[in-house]
Coordinates of C-alpha atoms in Angstrom, one line a residue:
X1147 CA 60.6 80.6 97.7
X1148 CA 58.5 83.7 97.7
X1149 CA 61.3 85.2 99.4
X1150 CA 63.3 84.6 96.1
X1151 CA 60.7 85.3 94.1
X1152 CA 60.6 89.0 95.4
X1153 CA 64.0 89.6 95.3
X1154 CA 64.7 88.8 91.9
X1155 CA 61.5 90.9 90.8
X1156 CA 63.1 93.8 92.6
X1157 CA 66.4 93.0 90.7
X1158 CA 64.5 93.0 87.6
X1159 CA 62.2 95.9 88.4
X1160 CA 65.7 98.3 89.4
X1161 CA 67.2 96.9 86.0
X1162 CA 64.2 98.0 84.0
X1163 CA 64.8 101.4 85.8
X1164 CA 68.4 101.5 85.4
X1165 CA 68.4 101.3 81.7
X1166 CA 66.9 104.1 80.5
X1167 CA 68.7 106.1 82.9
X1168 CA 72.1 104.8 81.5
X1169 CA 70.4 105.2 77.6
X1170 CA 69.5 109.0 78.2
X1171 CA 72.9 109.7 79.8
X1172 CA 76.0 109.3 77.0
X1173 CA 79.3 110.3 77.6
X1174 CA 79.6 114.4 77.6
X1175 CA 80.8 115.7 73.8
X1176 CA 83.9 118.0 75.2
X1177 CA 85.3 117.8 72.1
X1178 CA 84.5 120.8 69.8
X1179 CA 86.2 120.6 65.9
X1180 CA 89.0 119.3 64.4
X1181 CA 90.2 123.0 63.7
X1182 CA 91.0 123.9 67.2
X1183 CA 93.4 120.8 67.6
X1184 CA 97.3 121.7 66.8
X1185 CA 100.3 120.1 66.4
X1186 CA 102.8 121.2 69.2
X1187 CA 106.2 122.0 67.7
X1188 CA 108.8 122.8 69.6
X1189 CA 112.0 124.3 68.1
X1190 CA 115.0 126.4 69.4
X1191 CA 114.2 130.4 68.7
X1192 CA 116.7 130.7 65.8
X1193 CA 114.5 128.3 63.9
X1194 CA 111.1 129.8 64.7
X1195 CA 111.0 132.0 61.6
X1196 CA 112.7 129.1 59.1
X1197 CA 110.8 126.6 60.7
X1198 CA 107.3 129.2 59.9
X1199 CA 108.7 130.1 56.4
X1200 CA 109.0 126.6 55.3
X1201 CA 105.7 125.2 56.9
X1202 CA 103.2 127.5 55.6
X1203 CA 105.3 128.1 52.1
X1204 CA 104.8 124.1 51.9
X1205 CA 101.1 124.0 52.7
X1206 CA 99.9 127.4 52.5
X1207 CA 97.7 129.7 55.2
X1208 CA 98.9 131.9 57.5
X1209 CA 100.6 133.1 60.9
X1210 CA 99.0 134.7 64.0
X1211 CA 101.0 137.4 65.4
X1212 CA 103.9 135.9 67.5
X1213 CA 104.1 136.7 71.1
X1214 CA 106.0 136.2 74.1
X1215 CA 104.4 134.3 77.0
X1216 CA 104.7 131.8 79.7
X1217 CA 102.5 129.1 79.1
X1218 CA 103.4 126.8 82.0
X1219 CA 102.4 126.8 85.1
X1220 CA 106.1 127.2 86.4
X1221 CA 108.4 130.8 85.1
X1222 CA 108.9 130.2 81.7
X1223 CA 109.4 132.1 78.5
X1224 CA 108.8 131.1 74.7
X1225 CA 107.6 132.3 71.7
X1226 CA 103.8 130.9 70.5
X1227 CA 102.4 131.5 67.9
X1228 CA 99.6 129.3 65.4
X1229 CA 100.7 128.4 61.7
X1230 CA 96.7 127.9 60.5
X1231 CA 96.7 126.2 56.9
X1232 CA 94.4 124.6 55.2
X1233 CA 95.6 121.3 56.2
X1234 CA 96.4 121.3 59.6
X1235 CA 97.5 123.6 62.3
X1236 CA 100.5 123.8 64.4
X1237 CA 101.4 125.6 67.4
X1238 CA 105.3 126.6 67.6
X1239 CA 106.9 127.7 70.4
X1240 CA 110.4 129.0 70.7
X1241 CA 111.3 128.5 74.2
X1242 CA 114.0 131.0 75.4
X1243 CA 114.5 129.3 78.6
X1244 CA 114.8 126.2 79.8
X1245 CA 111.5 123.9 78.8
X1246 CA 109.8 123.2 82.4
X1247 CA 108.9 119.0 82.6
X1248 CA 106.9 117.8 80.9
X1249 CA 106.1 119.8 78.8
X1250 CA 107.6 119.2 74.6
X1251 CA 106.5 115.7 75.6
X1252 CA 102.4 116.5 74.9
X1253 CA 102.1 115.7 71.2
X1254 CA 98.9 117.8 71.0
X1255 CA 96.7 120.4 72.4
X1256 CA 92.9 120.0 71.8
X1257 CA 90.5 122.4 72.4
X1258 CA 87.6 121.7 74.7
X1259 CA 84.3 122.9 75.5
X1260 CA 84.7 122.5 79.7
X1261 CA 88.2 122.2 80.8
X1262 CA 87.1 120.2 84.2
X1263 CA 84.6 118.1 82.5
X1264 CA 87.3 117.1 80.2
X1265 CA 89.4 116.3 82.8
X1266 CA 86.6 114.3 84.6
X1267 CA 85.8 112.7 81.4
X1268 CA 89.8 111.8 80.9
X1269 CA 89.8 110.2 84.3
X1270 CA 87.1 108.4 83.9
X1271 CA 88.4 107.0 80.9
X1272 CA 91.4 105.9 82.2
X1273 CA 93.5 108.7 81.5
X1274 CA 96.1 110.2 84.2
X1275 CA 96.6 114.1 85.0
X1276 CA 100.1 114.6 84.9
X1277 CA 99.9 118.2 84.7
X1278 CA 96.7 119.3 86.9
X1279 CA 94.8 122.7 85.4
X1280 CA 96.9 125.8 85.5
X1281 CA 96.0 129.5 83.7
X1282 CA 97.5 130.4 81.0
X1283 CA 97.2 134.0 79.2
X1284 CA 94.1 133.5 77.1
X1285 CA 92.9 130.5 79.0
X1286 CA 93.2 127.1 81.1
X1287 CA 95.1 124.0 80.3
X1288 CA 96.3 120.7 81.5
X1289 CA 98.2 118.1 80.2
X1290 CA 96.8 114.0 80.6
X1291 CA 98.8 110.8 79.6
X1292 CA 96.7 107.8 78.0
X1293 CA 97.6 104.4 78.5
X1294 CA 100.5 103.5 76.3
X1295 CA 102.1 106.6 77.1
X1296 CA 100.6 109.2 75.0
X1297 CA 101.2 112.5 76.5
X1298 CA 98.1 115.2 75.2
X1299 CA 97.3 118.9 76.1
X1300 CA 94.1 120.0 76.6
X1301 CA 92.9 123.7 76.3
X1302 CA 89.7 126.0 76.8
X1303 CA 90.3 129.6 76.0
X1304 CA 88.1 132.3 77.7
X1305 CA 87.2 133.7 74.4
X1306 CA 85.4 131.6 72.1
X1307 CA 87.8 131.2 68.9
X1308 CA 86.5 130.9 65.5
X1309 CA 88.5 129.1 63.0
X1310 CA 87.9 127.7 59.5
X1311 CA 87.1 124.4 58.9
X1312 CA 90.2 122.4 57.4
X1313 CA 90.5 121.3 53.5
X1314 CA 91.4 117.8 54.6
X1315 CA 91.3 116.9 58.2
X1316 CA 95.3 116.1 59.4
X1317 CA 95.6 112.6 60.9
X1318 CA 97.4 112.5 64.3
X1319 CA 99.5 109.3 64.5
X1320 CA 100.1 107.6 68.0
X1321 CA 102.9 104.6 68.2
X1322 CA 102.2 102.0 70.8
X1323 CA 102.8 98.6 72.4
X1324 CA 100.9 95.7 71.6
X1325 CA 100.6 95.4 75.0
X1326 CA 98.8 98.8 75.6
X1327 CA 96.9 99.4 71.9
X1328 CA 93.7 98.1 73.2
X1329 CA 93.9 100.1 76.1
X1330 CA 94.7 103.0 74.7
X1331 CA 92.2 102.6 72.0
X1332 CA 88.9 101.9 74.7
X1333 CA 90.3 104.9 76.4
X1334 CA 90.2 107.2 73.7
X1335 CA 87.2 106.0 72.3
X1336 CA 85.3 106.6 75.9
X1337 CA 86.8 110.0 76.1
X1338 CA 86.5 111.1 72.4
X1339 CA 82.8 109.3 71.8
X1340 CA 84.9 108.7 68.7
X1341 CA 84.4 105.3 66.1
X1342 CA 87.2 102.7 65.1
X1343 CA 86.8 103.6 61.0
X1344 CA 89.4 100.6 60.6
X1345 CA 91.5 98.0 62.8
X1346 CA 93.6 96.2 60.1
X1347 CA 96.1 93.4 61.6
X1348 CA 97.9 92.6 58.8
X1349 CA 98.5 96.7 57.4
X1350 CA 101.9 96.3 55.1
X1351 CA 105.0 97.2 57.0
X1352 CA 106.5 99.3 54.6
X1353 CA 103.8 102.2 56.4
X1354 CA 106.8 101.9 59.3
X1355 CA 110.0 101.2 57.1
X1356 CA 109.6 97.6 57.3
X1357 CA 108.7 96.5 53.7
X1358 CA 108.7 92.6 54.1
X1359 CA 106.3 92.7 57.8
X1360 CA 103.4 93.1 58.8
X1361 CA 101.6 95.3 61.5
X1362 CA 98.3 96.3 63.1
X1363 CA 97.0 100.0 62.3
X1364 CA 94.2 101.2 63.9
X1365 CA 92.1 104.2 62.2
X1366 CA 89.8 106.4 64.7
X1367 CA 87.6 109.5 63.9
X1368 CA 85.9 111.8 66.7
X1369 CA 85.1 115.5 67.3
X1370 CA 88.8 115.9 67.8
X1371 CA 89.2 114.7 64.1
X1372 CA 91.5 111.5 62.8
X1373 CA 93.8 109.6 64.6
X1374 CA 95.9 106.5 63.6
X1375 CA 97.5 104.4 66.1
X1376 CA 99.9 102.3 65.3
X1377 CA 100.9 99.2 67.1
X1378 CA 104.6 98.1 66.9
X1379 CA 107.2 96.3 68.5
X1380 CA 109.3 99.5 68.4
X1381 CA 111.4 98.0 65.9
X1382 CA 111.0 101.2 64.1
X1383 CA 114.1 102.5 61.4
X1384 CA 114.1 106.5 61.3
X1385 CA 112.1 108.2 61.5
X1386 CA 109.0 106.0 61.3
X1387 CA 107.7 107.0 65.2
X1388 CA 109.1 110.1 65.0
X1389 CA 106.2 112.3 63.0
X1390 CA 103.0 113.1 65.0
X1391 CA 101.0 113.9 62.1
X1392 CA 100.1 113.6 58.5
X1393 CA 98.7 116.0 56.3
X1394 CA 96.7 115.0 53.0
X1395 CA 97.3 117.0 50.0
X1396 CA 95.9 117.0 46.7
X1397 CA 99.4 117.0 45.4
X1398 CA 102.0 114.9 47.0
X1399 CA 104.8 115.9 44.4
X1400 CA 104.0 119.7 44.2
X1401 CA 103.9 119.8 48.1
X1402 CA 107.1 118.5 48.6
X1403 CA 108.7 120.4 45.7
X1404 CA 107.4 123.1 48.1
X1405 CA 109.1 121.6 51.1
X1406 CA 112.2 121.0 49.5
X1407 CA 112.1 124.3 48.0
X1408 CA 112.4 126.3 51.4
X1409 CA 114.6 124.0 53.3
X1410 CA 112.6 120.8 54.5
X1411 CA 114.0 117.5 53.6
X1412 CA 112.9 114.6 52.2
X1413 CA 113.8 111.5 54.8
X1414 CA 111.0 109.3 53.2
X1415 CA 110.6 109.3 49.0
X1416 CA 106.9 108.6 48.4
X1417 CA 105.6 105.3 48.2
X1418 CA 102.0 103.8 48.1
X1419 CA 99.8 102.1 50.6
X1420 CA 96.6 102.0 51.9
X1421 CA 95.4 103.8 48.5
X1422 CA 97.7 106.6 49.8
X1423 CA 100.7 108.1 48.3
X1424 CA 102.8 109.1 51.2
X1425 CA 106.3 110.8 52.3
X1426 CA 108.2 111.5 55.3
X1427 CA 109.3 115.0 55.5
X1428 CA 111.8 116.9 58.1
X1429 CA 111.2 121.0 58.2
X1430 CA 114.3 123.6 59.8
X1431 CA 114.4 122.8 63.2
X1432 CA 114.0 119.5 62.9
X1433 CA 110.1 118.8 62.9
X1434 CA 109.3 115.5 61.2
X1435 CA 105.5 115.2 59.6
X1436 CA 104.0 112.5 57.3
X1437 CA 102.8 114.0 54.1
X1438 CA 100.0 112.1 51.6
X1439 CA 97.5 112.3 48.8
X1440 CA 94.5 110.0 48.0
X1441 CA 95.7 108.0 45.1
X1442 CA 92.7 107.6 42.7

């Protein structure tokens, strides 16, 4: 009996002592603003310049100076360049060779504040590397996989960048199974030290071209900014699973008289949801975003 005794006061006693350990030591904040988190778009290098044209005539902001790299840890060569609006921000690449695997798979690139600490963290979280940490000209990268399939790039540049805050924080919007959303979403969370905002099972269908259904939409928010998952049979009509992110305007109609005005095309007409008014849009070369404004 005292034999017992001891040994569960010494299980107590280390769990007293374990739990201030595990309160004073939270998951590491890699993430740093939602400003340094682009859109990867990838079109062929006659496009580049409609493609620019049309996406910062429709939201506005400007172009870095375009360059000619390798950004891959095999020989490669592209274009890159950032399109920074108010909005959102997308990095475009114009590959002139052949696009090494796996890369125009990674939705996304998001800054970091320690490229191997964000790769521990991913781990940890359930993430797997399937490109390990290579150099690239103004920095390190890597590219991890989430459960679910969600392919993201992550970056840390040697030189500190400094970039505006956004007007309206883009959404990036992730498609999964029902099988995998809970997964994916623990992971993210873990690795994000991000908040679910929403987790709606019954969202209205017509959010996915499905008008008369129903689905479950997920809404997080973290350092890396918004995300949306949506889980869905993959019963999905065009191009619903096809856009990676949406934008929020103040103007739905004036953005995509905009859009429509310098060659994008309108594959979704706006309808309302989720107190949004929302569009799907297509720019030259064949990008495919989600446009919407707060309805009032």
């Amino acid at each position: 009996m005292l034999r017992h005794r001891c040994l569960l006061g010494a299980a107590l006693a280390a769990t007293l002592l374990a739990t201030p350990a595990l309160a004073k030591d939270p998951a590491p904040q890699i993430g740093v603003a939602a400003q340094y988190d682009t859109t990867h778009v990838y079109v062929a290098p006659d496009d580049v310049e409609k493609f620019a044209t049309s996406f910062l005539a429709t939201f506005g902001g400007q172009s870095t100076k375009q360059v000619v790299a390798t950004v891959t840890p095999t020989p490669s060569s592209t274009t890159s360049q950032l399109l920074q609006t108010p909005v959102g921000t997308v990095s475009l690449f114009g590959f002139k060779t052949g696009i090494p695997y796996p890369f125009g798979a990674e939705r996304t690139g998001y800054l970091v504040t320690d490229l191997d600490a964000a790769i521990k963290a991913a781990k940890a979280a359930g993430a797997d590397v399937v490109v390990a940490p290579f150099p690239d000209p103004i920095g390190r990268d890597a590219v991890i996989q989430w459960p679910g399939g969600v392919n993201m790039q992550l970056y840390w540049h040697t030189t500190k960048p400094s970039y505006a805050a956004f007007q309206t924080v883009p959404e990036n919007r992730v498609y999964v199974s029902p099988g995998r959303a809970d997964a994916f979403t623990r992971a993210f969370l873990r690795f994000s030290n991000g908040k679910v905002v929403s987790d709606d099972a019954k969202a209205p269908g017509v959010e996915i071209g499905r008008s008369s259904d129903h689905y479950r939409r997920i809404r997080i928010e973290s350092a890396f900014g918004k995300m949306t998952v949506f889980v869905t049979d993959g019963h999905l009509p065009y191009p619903f699973g096809r856009e990676m992110t949406g934008y929020e305007v103040a103007d739905l109609k004036a953005t995509l008289d905009k859009a429509k005005g310098t060659g994008a095309t309108v594959l979704v007409e706006p309808f309302t949801s989720d107190r949004r008014e929302q569009a799907v849009v297509q720019f030259p070369g064949g990008y495919v975003a989600e446009i919407h404004a707060v309805v009032k």
